[in-house]
PDB file of C-alpha atoms and ligand atoms in Angstrom:
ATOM      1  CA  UNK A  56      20.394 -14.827   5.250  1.00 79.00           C
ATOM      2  CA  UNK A  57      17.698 -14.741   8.069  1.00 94.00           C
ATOM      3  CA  UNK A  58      14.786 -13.334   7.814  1.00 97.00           C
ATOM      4  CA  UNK A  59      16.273 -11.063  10.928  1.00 97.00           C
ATOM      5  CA  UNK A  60      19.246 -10.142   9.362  1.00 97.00           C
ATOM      6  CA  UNK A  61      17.159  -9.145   5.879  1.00 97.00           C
ATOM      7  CA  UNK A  62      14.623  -7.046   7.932  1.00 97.00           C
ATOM      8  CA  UNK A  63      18.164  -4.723   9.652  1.00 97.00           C
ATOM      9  CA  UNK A  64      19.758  -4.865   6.257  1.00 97.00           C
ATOM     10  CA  UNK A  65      16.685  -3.325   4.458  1.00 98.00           C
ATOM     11  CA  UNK A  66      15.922  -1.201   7.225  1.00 97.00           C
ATOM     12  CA  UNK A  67      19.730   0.307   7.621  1.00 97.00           C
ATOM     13  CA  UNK A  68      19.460   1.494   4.088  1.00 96.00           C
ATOM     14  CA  UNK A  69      16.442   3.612   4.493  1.00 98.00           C
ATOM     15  CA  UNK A  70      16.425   7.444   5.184  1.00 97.00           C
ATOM     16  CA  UNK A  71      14.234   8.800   8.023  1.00 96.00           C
ATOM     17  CA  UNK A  72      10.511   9.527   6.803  1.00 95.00           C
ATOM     18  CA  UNK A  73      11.014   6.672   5.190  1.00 98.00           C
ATOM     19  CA  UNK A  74       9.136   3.366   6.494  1.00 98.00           C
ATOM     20  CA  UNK A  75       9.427   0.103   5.683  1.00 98.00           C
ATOM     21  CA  UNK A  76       5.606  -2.591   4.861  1.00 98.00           C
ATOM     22  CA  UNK A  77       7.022  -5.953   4.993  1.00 98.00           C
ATOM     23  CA  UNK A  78       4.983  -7.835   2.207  1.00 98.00           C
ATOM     24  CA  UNK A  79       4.089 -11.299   4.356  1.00 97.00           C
ATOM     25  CA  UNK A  80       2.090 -12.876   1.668  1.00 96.00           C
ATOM     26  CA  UNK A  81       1.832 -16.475   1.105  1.00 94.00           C
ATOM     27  CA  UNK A  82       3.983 -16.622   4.181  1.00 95.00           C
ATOM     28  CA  UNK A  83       3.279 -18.562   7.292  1.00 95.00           C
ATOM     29  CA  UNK A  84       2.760 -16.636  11.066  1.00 96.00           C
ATOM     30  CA  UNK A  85       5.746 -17.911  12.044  1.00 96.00           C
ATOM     31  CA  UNK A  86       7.872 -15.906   9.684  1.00 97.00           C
ATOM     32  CA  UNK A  87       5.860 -12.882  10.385  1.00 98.00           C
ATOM     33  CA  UNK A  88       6.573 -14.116  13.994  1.00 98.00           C
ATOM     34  CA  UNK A  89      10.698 -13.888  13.496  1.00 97.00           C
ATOM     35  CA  UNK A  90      10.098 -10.142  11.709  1.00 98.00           C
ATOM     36  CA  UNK A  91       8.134  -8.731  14.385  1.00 98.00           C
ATOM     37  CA  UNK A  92      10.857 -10.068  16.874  1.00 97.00           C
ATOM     38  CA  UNK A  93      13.759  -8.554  15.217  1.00 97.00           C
ATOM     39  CA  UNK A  94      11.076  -5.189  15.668  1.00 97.00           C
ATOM     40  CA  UNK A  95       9.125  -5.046  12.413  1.00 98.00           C
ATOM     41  CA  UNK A  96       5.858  -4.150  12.847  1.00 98.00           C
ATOM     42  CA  UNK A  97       4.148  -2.748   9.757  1.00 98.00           C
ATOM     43  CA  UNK A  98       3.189  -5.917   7.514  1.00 98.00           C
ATOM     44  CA  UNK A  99       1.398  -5.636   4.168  1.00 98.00           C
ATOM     45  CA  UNK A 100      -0.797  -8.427   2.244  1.00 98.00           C
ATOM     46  CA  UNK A 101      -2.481  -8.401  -0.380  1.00 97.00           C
ATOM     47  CA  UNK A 102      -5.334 -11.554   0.325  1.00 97.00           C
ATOM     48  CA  UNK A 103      -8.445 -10.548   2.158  1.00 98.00           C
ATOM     49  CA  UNK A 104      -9.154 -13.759   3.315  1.00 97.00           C
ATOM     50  CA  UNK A 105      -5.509 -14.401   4.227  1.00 97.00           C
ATOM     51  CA  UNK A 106      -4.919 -11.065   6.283  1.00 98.00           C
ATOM     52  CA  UNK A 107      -8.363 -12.211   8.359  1.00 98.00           C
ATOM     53  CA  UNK A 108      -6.622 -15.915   9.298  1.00 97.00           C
ATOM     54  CA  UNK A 109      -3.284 -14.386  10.110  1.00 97.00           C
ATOM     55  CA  UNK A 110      -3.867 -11.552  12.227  1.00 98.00           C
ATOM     56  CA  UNK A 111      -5.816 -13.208  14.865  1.00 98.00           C
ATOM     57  CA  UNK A 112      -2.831 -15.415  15.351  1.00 97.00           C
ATOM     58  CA  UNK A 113      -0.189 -12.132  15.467  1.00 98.00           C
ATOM     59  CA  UNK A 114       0.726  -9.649  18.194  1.00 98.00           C
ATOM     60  CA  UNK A 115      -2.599  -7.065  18.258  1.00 97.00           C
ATOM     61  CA  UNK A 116       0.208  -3.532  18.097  1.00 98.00           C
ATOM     62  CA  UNK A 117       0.985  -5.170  14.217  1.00 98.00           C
ATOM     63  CA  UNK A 118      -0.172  -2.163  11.930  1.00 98.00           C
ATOM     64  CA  UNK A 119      -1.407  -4.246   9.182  1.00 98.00           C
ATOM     65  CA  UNK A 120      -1.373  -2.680   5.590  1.00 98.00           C
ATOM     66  CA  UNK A 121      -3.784  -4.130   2.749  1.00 98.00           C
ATOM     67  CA  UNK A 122      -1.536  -3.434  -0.647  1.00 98.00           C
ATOM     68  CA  UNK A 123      -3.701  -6.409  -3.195  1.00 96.00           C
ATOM     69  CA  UNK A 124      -6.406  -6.143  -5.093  1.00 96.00           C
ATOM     70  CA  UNK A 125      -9.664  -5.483  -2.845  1.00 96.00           C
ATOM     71  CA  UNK A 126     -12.620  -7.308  -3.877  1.00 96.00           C
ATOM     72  CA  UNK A 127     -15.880  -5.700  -2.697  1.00 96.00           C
ATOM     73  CA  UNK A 128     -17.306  -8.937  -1.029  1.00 97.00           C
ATOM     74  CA  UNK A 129     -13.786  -8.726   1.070  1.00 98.00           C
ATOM     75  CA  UNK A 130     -14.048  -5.601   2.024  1.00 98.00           C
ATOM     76  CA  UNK A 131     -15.568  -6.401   5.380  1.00 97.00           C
ATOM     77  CA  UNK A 132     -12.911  -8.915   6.645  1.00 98.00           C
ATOM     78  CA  UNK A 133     -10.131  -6.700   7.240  1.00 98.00           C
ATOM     79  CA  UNK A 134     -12.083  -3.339   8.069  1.00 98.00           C
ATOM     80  CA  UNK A 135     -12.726  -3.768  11.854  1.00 98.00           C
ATOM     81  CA  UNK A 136      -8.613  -3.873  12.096  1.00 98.00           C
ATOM     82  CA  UNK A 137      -6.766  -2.548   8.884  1.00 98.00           C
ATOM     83  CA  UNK A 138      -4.118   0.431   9.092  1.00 98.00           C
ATOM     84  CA  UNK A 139      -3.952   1.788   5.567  1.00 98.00           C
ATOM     85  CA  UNK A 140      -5.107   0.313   2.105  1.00 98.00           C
ATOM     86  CA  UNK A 141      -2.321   0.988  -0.496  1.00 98.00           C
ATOM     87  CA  UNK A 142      -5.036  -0.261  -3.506  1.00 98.00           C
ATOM     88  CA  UNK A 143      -8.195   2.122  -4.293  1.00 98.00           C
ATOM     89  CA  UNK A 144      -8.764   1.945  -7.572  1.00 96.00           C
ATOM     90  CA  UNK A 145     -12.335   3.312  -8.052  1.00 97.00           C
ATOM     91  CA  UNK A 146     -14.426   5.620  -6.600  1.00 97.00           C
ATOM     92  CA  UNK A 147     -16.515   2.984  -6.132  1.00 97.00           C
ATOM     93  CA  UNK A 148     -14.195   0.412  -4.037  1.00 98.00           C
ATOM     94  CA  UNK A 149     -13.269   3.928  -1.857  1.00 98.00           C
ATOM     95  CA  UNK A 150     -17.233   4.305  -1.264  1.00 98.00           C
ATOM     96  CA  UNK A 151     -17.695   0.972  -0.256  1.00 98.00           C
ATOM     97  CA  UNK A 152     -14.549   1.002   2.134  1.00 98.00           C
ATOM     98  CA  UNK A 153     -16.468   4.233   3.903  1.00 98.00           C
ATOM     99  CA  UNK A 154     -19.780   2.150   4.134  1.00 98.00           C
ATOM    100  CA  UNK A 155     -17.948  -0.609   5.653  1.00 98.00           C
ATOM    101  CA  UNK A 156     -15.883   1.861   8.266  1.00 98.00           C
ATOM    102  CA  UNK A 157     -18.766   2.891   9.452  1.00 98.00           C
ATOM    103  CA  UNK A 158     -20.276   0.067  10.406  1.00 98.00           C
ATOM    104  CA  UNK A 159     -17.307  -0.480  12.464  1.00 97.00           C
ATOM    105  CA  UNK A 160     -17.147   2.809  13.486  1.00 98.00           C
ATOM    106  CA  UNK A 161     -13.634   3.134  12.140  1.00 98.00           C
ATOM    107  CA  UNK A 162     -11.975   5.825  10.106  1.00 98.00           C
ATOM    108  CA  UNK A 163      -9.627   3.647   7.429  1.00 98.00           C
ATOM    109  CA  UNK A 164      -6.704   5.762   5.708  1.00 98.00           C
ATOM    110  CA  UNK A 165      -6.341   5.070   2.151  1.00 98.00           C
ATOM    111  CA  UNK A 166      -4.341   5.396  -0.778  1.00 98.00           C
ATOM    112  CA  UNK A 167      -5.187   6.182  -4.250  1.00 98.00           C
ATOM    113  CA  UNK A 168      -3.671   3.361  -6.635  1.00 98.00           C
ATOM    114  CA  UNK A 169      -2.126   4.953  -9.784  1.00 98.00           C
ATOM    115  CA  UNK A 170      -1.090   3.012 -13.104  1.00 96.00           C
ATOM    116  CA  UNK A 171       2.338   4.222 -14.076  1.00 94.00           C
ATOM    117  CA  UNK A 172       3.576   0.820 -15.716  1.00 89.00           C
ATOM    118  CA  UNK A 173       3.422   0.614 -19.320  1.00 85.00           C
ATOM    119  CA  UNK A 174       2.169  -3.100 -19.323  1.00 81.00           C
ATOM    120  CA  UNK A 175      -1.510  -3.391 -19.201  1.00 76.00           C
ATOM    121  CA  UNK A 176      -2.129  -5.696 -16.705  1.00 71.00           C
ATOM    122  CA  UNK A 177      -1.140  -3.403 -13.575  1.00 70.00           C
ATOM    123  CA  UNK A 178      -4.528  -1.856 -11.603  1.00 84.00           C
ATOM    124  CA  UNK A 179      -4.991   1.439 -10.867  1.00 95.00           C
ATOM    125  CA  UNK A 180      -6.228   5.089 -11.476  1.00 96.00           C
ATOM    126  CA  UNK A 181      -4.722   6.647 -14.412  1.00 96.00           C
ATOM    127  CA  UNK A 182      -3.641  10.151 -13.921  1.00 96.00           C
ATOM    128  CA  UNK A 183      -6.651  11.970 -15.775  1.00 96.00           C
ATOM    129  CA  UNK A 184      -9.429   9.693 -14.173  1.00 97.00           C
ATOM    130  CA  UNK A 185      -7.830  10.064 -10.390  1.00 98.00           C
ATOM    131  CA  UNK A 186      -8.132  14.131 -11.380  1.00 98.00           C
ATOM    132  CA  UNK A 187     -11.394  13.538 -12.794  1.00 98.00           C
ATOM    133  CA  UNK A 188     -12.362  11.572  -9.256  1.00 98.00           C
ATOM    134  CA  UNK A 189     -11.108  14.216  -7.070  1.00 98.00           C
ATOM    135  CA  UNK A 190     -12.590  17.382  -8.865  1.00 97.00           C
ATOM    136  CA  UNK A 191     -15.820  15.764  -9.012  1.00 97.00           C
ATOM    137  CA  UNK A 192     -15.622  16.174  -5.426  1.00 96.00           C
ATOM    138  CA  UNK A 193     -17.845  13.425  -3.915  1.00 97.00           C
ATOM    139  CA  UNK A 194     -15.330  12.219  -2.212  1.00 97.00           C
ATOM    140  CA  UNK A 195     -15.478  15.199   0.625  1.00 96.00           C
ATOM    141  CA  UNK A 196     -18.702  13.634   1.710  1.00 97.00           C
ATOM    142  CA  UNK A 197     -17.251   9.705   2.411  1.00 98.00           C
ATOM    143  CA  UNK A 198     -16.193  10.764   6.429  1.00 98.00           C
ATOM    144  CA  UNK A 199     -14.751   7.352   7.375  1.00 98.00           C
ATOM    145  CA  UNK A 200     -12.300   7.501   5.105  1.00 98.00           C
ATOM    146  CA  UNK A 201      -9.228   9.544   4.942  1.00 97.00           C
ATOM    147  CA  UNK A 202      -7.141   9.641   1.875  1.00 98.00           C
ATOM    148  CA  UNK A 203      -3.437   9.491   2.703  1.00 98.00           C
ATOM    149  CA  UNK A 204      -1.828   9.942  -0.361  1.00 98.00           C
ATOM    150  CA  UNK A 205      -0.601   7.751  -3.252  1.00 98.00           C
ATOM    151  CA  UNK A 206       0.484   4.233  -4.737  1.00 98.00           C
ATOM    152  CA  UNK A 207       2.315   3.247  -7.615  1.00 97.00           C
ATOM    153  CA  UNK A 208       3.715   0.362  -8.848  1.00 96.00           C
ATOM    154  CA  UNK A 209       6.135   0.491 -11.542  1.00 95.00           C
ATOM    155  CA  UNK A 210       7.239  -2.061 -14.557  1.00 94.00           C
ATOM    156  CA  UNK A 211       8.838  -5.067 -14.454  1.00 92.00           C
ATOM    157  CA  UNK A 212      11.596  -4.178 -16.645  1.00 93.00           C
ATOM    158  CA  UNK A 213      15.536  -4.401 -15.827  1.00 93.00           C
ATOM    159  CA  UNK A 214      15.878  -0.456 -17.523  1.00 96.00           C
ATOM    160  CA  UNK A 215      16.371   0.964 -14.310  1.00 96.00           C
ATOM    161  CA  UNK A 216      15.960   4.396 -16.129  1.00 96.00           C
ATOM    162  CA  UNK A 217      12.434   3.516 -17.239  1.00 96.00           C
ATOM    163  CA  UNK A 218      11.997   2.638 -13.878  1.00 97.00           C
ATOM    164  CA  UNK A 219      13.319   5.793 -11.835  1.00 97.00           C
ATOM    165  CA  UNK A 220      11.149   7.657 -14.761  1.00 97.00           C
ATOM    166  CA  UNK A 221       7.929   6.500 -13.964  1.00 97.00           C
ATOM    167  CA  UNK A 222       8.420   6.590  -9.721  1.00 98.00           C
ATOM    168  CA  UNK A 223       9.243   9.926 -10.681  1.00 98.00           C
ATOM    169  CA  UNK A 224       6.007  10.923 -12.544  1.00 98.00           C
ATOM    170  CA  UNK A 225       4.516   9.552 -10.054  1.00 98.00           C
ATOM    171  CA  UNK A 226       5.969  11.794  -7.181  1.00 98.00           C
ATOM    172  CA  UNK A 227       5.046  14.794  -9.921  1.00 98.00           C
ATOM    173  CA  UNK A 228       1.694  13.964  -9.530  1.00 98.00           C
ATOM    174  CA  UNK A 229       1.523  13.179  -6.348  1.00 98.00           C
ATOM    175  CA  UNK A 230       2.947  16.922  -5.608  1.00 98.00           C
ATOM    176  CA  UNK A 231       0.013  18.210  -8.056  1.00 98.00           C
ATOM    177  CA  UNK A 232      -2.805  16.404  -6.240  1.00 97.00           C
ATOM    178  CA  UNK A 233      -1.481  17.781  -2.938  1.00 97.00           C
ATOM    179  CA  UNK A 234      -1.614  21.160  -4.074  1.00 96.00           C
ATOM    180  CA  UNK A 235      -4.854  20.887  -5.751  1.00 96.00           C
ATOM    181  CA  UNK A 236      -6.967  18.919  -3.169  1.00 96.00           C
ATOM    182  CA  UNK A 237      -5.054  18.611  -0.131  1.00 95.00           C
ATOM    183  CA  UNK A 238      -3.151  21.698   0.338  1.00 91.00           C
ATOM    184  CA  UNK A 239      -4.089  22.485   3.784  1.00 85.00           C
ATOM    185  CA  UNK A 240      -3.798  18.939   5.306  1.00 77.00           C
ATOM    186  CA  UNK A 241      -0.784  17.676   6.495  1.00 84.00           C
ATOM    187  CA  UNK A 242      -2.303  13.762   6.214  1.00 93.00           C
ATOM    188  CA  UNK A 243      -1.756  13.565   2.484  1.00 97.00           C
ATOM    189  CA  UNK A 244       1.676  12.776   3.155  1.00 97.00           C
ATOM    190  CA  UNK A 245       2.345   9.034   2.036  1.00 98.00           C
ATOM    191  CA  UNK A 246       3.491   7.768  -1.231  1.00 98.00           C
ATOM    192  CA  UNK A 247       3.501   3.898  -1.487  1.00 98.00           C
ATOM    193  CA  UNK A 248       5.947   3.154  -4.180  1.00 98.00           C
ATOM    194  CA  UNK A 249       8.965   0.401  -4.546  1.00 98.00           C
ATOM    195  CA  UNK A 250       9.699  -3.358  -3.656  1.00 97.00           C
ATOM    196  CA  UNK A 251      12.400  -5.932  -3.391  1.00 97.00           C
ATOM    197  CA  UNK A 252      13.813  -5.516  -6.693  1.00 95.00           C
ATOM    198  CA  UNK A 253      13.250  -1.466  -7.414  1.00 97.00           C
ATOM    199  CA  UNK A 254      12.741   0.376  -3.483  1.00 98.00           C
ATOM    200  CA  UNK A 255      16.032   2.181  -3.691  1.00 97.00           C
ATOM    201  CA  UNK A 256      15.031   3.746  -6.758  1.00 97.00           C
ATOM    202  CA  UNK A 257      11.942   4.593  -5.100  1.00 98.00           C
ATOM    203  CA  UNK A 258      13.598   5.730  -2.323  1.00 98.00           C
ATOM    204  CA  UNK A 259      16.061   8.287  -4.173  1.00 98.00           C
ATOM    205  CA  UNK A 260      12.287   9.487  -6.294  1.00 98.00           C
ATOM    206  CA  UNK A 261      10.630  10.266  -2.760  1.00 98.00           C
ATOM    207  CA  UNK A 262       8.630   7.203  -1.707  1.00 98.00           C
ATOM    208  CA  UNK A 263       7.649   7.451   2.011  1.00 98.00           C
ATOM    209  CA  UNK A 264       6.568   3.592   1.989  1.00 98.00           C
ATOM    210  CA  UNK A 265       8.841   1.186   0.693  1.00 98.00           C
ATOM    211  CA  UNK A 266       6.767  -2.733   0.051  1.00 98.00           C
ATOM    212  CA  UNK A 267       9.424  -5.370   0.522  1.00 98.00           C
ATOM    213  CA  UNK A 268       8.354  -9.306   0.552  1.00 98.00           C
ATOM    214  CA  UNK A 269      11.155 -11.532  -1.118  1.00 96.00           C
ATOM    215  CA  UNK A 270      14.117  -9.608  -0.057  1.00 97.00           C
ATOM    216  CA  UNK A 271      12.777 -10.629   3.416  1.00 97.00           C
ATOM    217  CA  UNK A 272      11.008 -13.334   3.477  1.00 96.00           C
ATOM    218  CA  UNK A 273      12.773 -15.224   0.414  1.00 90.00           C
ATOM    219  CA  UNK A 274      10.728 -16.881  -2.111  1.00 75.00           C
ATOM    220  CA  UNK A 275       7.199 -17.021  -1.484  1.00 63.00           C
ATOM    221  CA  UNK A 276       6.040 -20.650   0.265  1.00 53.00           C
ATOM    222  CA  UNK A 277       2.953 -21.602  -1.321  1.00 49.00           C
TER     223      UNK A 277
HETATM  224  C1  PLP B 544       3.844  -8.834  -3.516  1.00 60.36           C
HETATM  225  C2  PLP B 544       3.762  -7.364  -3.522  1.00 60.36           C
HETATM  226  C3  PLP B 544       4.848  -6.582  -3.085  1.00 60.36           C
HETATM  227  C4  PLP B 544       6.181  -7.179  -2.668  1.00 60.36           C
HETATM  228  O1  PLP B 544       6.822  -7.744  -3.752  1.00 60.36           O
HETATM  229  P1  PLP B 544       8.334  -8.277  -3.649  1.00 60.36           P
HETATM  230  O2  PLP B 544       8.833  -8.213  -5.039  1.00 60.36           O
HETATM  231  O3  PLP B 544       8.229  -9.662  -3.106  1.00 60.36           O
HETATM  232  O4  PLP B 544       9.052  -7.361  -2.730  1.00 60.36           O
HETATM  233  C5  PLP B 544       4.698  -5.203  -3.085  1.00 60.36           C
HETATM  234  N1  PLP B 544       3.546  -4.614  -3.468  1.00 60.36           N
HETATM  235  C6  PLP B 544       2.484  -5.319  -3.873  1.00 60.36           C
HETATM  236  C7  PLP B 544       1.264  -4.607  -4.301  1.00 60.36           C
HETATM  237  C8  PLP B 544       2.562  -6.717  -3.929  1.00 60.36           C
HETATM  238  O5  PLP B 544       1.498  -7.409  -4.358  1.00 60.36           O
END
C-alpha cells in the first residue's frame, strides 16, 4: 500500500480526541512530502540532528513532535521550532529544555516519559521518581515549559494482555498525576502511548497520541 492510502487507513480507525504523530524517522523528505499531501501534518522523530536537516526542507505549518532520546548537547537544534517533546526523562533534561526556550523566547510543551515495560532497556521516569519530581515542586518555577501530560511505551511482547495491562497503568497514573498536580489546568491533557504494532490497544486504554512509523512509511530506509 501507499504511503497515502496507510496514512487514511490509520487515520479512519481513530476516535475523535484522538490524533495521529507519524514517526518519519530514517525516512527521506519526500515521503514526509507524500504524508503531508494526503493531509498529515503532525510528524514525530526521534534524531536531533535529523529533525534540524529535515524541517528546513518541509512545509513551515508541519507541527513537528520530538519522541527519541534527547541528548543535552541537542537540545538547542530543534528548540527554536519543536511542537511537543514526548521524551523527558529527568528533571534535569526538562530544566535544560526551559533554559534553551528561553533563549528562543519559546514556551515548549512537554511530556513526562514513563517506564512501564518490563525489559530494562526502555527510558523513562518510573512511577515513584516522576511523583518524587513533581512533589518536589521545582518544576513550578521552569516558565518556558509547559508539561502536557504523559508518555509511555510499552513491551515488545506478542501477549497482547501484558500489553493492554501496562497502557492501562499507565492511563491510572496519568489520572493520579492530573489530580494531584494539574487539577485545575485543562493543558495536562495528552497521553503519548501506542505504535504500529500495539496503537489500537492504546487507543481502547485512552491514549490521546497514537506514534505510527512502519505501518506508514514501511520499513525504515537507512
Ligand atoms: C520509532 C518510534 C515509534 C514508531 O515505531 P513504529 O513501530 O515504526 O510505529 C514510536 N515511538 C517512538 C518513541 C519511536 O522511537
Amino acid at each position: 500500500m501507499s504511503i497515502t492510502a496507510n496514512i487514511q487507513e490509520v487515520v479512519a480507525g481513530l476516535p475523535p480526541g484522538v490524533r495521529l504523530v507519524a514517526i518519519s524517522k530514517y525516512q527521506p523528505a519526500e515521503a514526509v512530502r507524500e504524508a503531508y499531501d494526503a493531509g498529515q501534518r503532525v510528524f514525530g522523530e526521534s534524531r536531533a540532528q535529523e529533525l534540524k536537516d529535515k524541517q528546513p526542507q518541509l512545509p513551515p505549518d508541519i507541527e513537528w513532535h520530538f519522541v527519541g532520546t534527547l541528548q543535552k548537547n541537542k537540545i538547542k537544534y530543534i528548540i527554536p521550532f519543536v511542537t511537543l517533546i514526548h521524551s523527558i526523562d529527568s528533571f534535569s533534561l526538562l530544566a535544560e529544555v526551559d533554559k534553551y526556550a528561553r533563549k528562543e523566547g519559546r514556551t515548549v510543551d512537554c511530556l513526562l516519559q514513563i517506564h512501564i515495560a518490563r525489559e530494562e532497556t526502555k527510558f523513562g521516569f518510573a512511577f515513584g521518581e516522576c511523583r518524587e519530581m513533581l512533589e518536589e515542586g521545582t518544576w513550578k518555577s521552569l516558565a518556558n515549559i509547559r508539561i502536557r501530560g504523559l508518555m509511555g511505551m510499552a513491551t515488545f511482547t506478542d501477549s497482547q494482555e501484558q500489553v493492554a495491562d501496562e497502557f492501562r497503568s499507565l492511563k491510572g497514573f496519568f489520572e493520579e498525576i492530573k489530580k494531584e498536580y494539574f487539577p485545575d489546568e485543562t493543558g495536562f491533557s495528552e497521553l503519548s502511548m501506542g505504535m504500529s504494532d500495539d496503537y489500537r490497544l492504546a487507543v481502547g486504554e485512552g491514549s490521546t497520541l497514537v506514534r505510527v512509523g512502519s505501518r506508514i512509511f514501511g520499513e525504515r530506509r537507512y
